[in-house]
mmCIF file of C-alpha atoms in Angstrom:
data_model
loop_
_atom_site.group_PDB
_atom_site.id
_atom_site.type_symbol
_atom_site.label_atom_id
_atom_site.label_comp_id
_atom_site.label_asym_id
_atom_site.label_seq_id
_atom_site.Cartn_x
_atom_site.Cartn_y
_atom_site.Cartn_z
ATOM 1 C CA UNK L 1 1.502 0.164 35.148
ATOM 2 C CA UNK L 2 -2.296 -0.089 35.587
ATOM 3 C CA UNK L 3 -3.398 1.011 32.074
ATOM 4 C CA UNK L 4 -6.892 0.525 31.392
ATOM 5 C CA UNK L 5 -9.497 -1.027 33.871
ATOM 6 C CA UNK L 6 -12.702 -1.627 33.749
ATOM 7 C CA UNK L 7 -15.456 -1.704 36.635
ATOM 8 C CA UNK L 8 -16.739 -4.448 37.658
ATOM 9 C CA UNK L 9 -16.109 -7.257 35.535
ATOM 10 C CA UNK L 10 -18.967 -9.185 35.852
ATOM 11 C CA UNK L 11 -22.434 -7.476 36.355
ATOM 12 C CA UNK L 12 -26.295 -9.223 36.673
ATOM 13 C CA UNK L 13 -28.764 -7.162 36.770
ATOM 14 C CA UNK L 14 -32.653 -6.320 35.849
ATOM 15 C CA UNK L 15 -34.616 -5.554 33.269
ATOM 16 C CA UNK L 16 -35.346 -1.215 33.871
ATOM 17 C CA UNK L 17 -32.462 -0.873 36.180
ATOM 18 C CA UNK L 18 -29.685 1.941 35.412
ATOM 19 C CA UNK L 19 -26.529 0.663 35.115
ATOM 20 C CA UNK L 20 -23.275 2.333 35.118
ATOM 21 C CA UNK L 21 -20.010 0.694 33.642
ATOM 22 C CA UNK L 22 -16.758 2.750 34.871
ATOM 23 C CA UNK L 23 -13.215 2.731 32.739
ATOM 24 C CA UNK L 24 -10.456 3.943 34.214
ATOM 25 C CA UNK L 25 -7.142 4.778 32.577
ATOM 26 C CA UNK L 26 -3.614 6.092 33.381
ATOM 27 C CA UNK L 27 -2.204 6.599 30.271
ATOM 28 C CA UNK L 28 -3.831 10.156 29.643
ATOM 29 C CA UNK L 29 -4.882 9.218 26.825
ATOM 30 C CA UNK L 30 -6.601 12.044 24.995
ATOM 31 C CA UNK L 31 -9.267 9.409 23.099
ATOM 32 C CA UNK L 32 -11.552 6.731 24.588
ATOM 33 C CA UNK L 33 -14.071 4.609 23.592
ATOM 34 C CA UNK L 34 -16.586 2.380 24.438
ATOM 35 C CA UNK L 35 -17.801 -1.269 22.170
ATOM 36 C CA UNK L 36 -19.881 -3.503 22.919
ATOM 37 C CA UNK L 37 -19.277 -7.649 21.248
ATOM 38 C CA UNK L 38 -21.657 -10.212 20.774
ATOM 39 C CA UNK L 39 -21.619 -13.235 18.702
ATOM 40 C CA UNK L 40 -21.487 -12.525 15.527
ATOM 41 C CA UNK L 41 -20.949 -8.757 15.228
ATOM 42 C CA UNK L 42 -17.850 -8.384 16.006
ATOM 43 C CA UNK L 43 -16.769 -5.037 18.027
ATOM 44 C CA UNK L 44 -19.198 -2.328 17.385
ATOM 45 C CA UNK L 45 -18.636 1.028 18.763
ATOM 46 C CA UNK L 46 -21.003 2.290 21.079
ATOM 47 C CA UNK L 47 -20.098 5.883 21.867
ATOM 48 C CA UNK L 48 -16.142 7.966 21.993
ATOM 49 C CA UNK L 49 -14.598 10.930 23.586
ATOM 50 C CA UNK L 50 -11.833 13.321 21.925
ATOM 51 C CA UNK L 51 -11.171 14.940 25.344
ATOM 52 C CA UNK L 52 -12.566 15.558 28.594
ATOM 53 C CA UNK L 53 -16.052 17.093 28.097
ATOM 54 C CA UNK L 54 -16.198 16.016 24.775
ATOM 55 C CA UNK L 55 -18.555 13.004 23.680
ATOM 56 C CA UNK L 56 -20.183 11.775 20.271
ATOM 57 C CA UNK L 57 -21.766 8.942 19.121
ATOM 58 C CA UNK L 58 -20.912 5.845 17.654
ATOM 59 C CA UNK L 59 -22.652 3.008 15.362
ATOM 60 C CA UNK L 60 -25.142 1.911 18.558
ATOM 61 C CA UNK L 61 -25.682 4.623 20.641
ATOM 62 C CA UNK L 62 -29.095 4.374 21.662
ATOM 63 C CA UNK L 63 -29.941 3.468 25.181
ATOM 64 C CA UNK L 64 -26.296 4.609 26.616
ATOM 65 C CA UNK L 65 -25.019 7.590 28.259
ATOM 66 C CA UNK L 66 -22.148 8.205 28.620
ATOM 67 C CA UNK L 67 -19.754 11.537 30.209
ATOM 68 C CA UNK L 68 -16.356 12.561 30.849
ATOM 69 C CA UNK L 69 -15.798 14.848 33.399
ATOM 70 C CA UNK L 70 -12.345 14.112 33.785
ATOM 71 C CA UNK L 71 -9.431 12.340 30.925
ATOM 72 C CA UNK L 72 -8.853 9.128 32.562
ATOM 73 C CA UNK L 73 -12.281 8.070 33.470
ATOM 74 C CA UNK L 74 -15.084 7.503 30.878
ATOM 75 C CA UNK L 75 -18.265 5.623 32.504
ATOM 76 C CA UNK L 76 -20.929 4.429 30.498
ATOM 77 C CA UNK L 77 -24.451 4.601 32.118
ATOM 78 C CA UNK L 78 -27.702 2.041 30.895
ATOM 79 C CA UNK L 79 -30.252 4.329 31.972
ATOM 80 C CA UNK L 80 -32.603 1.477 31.647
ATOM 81 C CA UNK L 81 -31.202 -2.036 30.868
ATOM 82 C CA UNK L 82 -32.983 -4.182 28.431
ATOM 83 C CA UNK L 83 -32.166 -7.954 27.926
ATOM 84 C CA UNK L 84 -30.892 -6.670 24.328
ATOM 85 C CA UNK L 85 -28.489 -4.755 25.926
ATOM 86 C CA UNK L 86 -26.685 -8.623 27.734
ATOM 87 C CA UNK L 87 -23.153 -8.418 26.569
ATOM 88 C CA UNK L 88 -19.719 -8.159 26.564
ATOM 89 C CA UNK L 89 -18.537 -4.096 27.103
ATOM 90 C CA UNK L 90 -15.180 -2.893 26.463
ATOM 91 C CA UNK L 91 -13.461 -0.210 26.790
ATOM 92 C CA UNK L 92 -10.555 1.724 24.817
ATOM 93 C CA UNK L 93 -8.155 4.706 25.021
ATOM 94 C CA UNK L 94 -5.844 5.920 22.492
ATOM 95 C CA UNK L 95 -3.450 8.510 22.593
ATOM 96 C CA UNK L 96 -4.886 10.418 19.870
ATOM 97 C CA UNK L 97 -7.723 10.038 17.595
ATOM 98 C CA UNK L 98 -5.504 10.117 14.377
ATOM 99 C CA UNK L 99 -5.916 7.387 12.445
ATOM 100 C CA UNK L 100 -2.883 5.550 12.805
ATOM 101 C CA UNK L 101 -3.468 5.440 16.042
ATOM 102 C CA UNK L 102 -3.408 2.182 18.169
ATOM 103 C CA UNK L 103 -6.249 1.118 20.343
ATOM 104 C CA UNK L 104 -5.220 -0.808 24.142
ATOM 105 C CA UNK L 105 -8.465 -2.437 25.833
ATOM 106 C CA UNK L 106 -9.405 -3.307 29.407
ATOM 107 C CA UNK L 107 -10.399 -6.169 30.294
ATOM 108 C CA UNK L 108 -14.306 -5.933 29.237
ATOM 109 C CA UNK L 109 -17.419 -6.345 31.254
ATOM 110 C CA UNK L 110 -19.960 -9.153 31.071
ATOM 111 C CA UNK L 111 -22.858 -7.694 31.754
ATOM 112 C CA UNK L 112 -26.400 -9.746 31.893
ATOM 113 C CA UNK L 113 -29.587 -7.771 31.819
ATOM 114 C CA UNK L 114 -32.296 -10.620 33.354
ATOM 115 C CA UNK W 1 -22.830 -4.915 2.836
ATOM 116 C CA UNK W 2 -21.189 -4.550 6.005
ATOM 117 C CA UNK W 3 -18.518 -1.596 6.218
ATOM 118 C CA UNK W 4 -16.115 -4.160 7.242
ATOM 119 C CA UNK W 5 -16.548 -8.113 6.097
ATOM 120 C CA UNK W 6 -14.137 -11.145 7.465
ATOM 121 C CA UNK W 7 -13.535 -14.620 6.088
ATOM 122 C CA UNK W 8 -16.428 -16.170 8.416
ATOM 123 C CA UNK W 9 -14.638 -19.086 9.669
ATOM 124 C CA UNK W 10 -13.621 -21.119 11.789
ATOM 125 C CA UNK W 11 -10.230 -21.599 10.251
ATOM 126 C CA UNK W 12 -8.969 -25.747 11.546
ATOM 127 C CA UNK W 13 -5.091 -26.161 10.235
ATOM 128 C CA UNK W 14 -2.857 -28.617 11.338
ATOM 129 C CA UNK W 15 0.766 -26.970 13.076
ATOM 130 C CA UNK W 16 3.085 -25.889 10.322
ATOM 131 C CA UNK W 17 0.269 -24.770 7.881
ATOM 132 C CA UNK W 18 0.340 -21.730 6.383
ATOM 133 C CA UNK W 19 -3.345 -19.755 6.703
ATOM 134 C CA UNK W 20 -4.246 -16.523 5.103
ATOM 135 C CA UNK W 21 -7.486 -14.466 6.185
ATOM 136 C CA UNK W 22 -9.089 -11.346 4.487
ATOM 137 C CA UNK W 23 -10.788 -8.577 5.663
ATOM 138 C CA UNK W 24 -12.691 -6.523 2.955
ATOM 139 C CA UNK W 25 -13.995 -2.508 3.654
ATOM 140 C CA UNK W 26 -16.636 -0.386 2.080
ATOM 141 C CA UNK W 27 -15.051 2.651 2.504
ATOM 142 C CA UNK W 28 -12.597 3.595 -0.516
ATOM 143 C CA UNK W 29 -11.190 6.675 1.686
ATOM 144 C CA UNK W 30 -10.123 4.600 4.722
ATOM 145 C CA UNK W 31 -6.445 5.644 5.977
ATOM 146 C CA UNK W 32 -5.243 3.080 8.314
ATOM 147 C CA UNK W 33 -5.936 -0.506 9.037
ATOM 148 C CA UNK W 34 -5.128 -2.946 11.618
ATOM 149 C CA UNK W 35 -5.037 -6.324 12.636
ATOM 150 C CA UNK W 36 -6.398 -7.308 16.639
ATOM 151 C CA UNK W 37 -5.497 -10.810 18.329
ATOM 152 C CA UNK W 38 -8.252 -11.439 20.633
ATOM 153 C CA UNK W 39 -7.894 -14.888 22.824
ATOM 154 C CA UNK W 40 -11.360 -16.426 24.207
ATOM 155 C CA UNK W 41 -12.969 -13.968 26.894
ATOM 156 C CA UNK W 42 -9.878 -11.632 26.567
ATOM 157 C CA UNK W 43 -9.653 -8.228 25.307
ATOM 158 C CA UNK W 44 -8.218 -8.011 21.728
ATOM 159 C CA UNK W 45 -4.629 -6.514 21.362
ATOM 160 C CA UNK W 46 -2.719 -5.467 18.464
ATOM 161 C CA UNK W 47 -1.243 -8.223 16.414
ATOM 162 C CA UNK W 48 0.075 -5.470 13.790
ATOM 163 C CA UNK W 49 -0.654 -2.618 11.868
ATOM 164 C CA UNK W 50 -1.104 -3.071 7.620
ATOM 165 C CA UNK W 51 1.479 -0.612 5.999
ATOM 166 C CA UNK W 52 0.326 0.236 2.331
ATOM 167 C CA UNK W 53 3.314 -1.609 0.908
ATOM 168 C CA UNK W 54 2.375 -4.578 3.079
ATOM 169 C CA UNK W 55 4.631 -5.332 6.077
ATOM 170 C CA UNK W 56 6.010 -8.652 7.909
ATOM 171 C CA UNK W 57 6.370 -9.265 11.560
ATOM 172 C CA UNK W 58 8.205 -12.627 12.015
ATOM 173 C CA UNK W 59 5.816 -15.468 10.630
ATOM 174 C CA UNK W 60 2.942 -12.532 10.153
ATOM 175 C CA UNK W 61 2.617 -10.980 6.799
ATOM 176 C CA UNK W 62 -0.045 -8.035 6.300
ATOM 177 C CA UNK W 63 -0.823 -6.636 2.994
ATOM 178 C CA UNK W 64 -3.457 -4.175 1.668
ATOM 179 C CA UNK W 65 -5.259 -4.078 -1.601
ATOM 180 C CA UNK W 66 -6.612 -0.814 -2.029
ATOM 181 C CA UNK W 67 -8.030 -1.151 -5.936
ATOM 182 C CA UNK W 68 -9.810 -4.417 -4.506
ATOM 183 C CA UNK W 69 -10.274 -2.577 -0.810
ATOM 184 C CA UNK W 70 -9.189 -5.897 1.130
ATOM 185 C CA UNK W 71 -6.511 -6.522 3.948
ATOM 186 C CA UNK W 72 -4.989 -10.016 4.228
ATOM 187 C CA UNK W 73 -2.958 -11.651 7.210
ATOM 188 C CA UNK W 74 -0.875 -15.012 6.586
ATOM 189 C CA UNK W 75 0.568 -16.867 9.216
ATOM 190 C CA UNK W 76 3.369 -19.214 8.297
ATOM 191 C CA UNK W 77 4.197 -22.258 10.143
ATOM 192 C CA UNK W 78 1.344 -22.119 12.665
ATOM 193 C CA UNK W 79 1.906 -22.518 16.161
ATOM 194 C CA UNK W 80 -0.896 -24.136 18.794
ATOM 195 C CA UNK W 81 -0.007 -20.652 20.008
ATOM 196 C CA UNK W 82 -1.645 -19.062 17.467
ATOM 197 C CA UNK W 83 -5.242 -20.128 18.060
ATOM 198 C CA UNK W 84 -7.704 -17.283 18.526
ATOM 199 C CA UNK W 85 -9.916 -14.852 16.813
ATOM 200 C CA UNK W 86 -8.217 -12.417 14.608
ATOM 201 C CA UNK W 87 -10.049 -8.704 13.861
ATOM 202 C CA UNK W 88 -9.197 -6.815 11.406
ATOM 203 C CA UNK W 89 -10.247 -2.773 12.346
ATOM 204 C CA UNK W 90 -10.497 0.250 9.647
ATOM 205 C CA UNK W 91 -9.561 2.823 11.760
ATOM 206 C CA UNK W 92 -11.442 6.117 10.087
ATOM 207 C CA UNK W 93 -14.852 4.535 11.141
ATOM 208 C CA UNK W 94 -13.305 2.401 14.367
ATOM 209 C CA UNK W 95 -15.429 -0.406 12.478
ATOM 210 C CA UNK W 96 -14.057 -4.171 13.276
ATOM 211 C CA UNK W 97 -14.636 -7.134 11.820
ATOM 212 C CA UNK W 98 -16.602 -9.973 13.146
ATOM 213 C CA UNK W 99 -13.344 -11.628 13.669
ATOM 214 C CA UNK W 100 -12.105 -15.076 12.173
ATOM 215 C CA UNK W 101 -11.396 -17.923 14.453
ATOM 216 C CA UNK W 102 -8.791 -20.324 14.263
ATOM 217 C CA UNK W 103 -7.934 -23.111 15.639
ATOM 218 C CA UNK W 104 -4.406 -24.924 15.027
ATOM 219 C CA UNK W 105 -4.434 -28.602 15.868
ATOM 220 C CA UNK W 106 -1.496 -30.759 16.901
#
């Protein structure tokens, strides 16, 4: 029972580079998301998808990308890292996007933008 | 104001104390609330969800104020266990909390 994984866990990179964050999960969930944490601001979501093909914003969108081609897999691209952007990334599904509906997280990314 | 506010923290109780956090929200319409257990450099998971007429999972009681537009969590009889961040989450707006910490000391 895989459930939600994220890709990689741990990522360095530069200042300008494109960087792309995967999220994998078996669930089939219809709903995922994306957050990003730091220090004191709590979770804050970045962008979520209803379904496949289907994408919309969150509270900090700008300087992300993301797409979902396909239901279990929802990657979220940097198209040009900044050092603002050094933080923890995680990712959620949910079976629906009612809301009584429960959140389950992978594992998270620490990314560092140098 | 924040859409979501938390008890800033960190919360230091002894075992066996009895600790209560709140969690206030801006927006009068929110539906559903939650409360998230997330342990240092883990993801957060569900600790419970907060039923209008307030709801008790072993030594976890959750209540909602919706005149005062606050959620509260007490935890009886603390356990070392117990230590970690707690987030509260209103779902409508998938806005969380900047979590409260606590720490329970032998």
């Amino acid at each position: 029972d895989a459930g939600i994984t994220q890709s990689p866990r741990y990522k360095i990179t530069e200042t300008g580079r494109q960087v792309t964050l995967m999220c994998h999960q078996t669930w089939s969930h219809s709903y995922m998301f994306w957050y990003r944490q730091d220090l004191g601001h709590g979770l804050r979501l970045i962008y979520y998808s209803a379904a496949a093909d289907i994408t919309d914003k969150g509270e900090v969108p700008d300087g992300y990308v993301v797409s979902r081609s396909k239901t279990e897999n929802f990657p979220l691209t940097l198209e040009s890292a900044t050092r603002s952007q050094t933080s923890v990334y995680f990712c959620a599904s949910s079976e629906r996007g009612e809301a009584k509906n429960i959140q389950y997280f992978g594992a998270g990314t620490r990314l560092s933008v140098l | 104001r924040k859409e979501v506010e938390q008890d800033p923290g960190p919360f230091n109780v002894p075992e066996g104390a009895t600790v209560a956090f709140n969690c206030t929200y801006s927006n009068s319409a929110s539906q559903s609330f939650f409360w998230y257990r997330q342990d240092c450099r883990k993801e957060p998971k569900l600790l419970m969800s907060v039923y209008s007429s307030g709801n008790e999972d072993g030594r976890f009681t959750a209540q909602l104020n919706r005149a005062s537009q606050y959620i509260s969590l007490l935890i009886r009889d603390s356990k070392l266990s117990d230590s970690a961040t707690y987030l509260c989450v209103v779902n409508n707006d998938m806005r969380f909390g900047a979590g409260t910490r606590l720490t329970v000391k032998p």
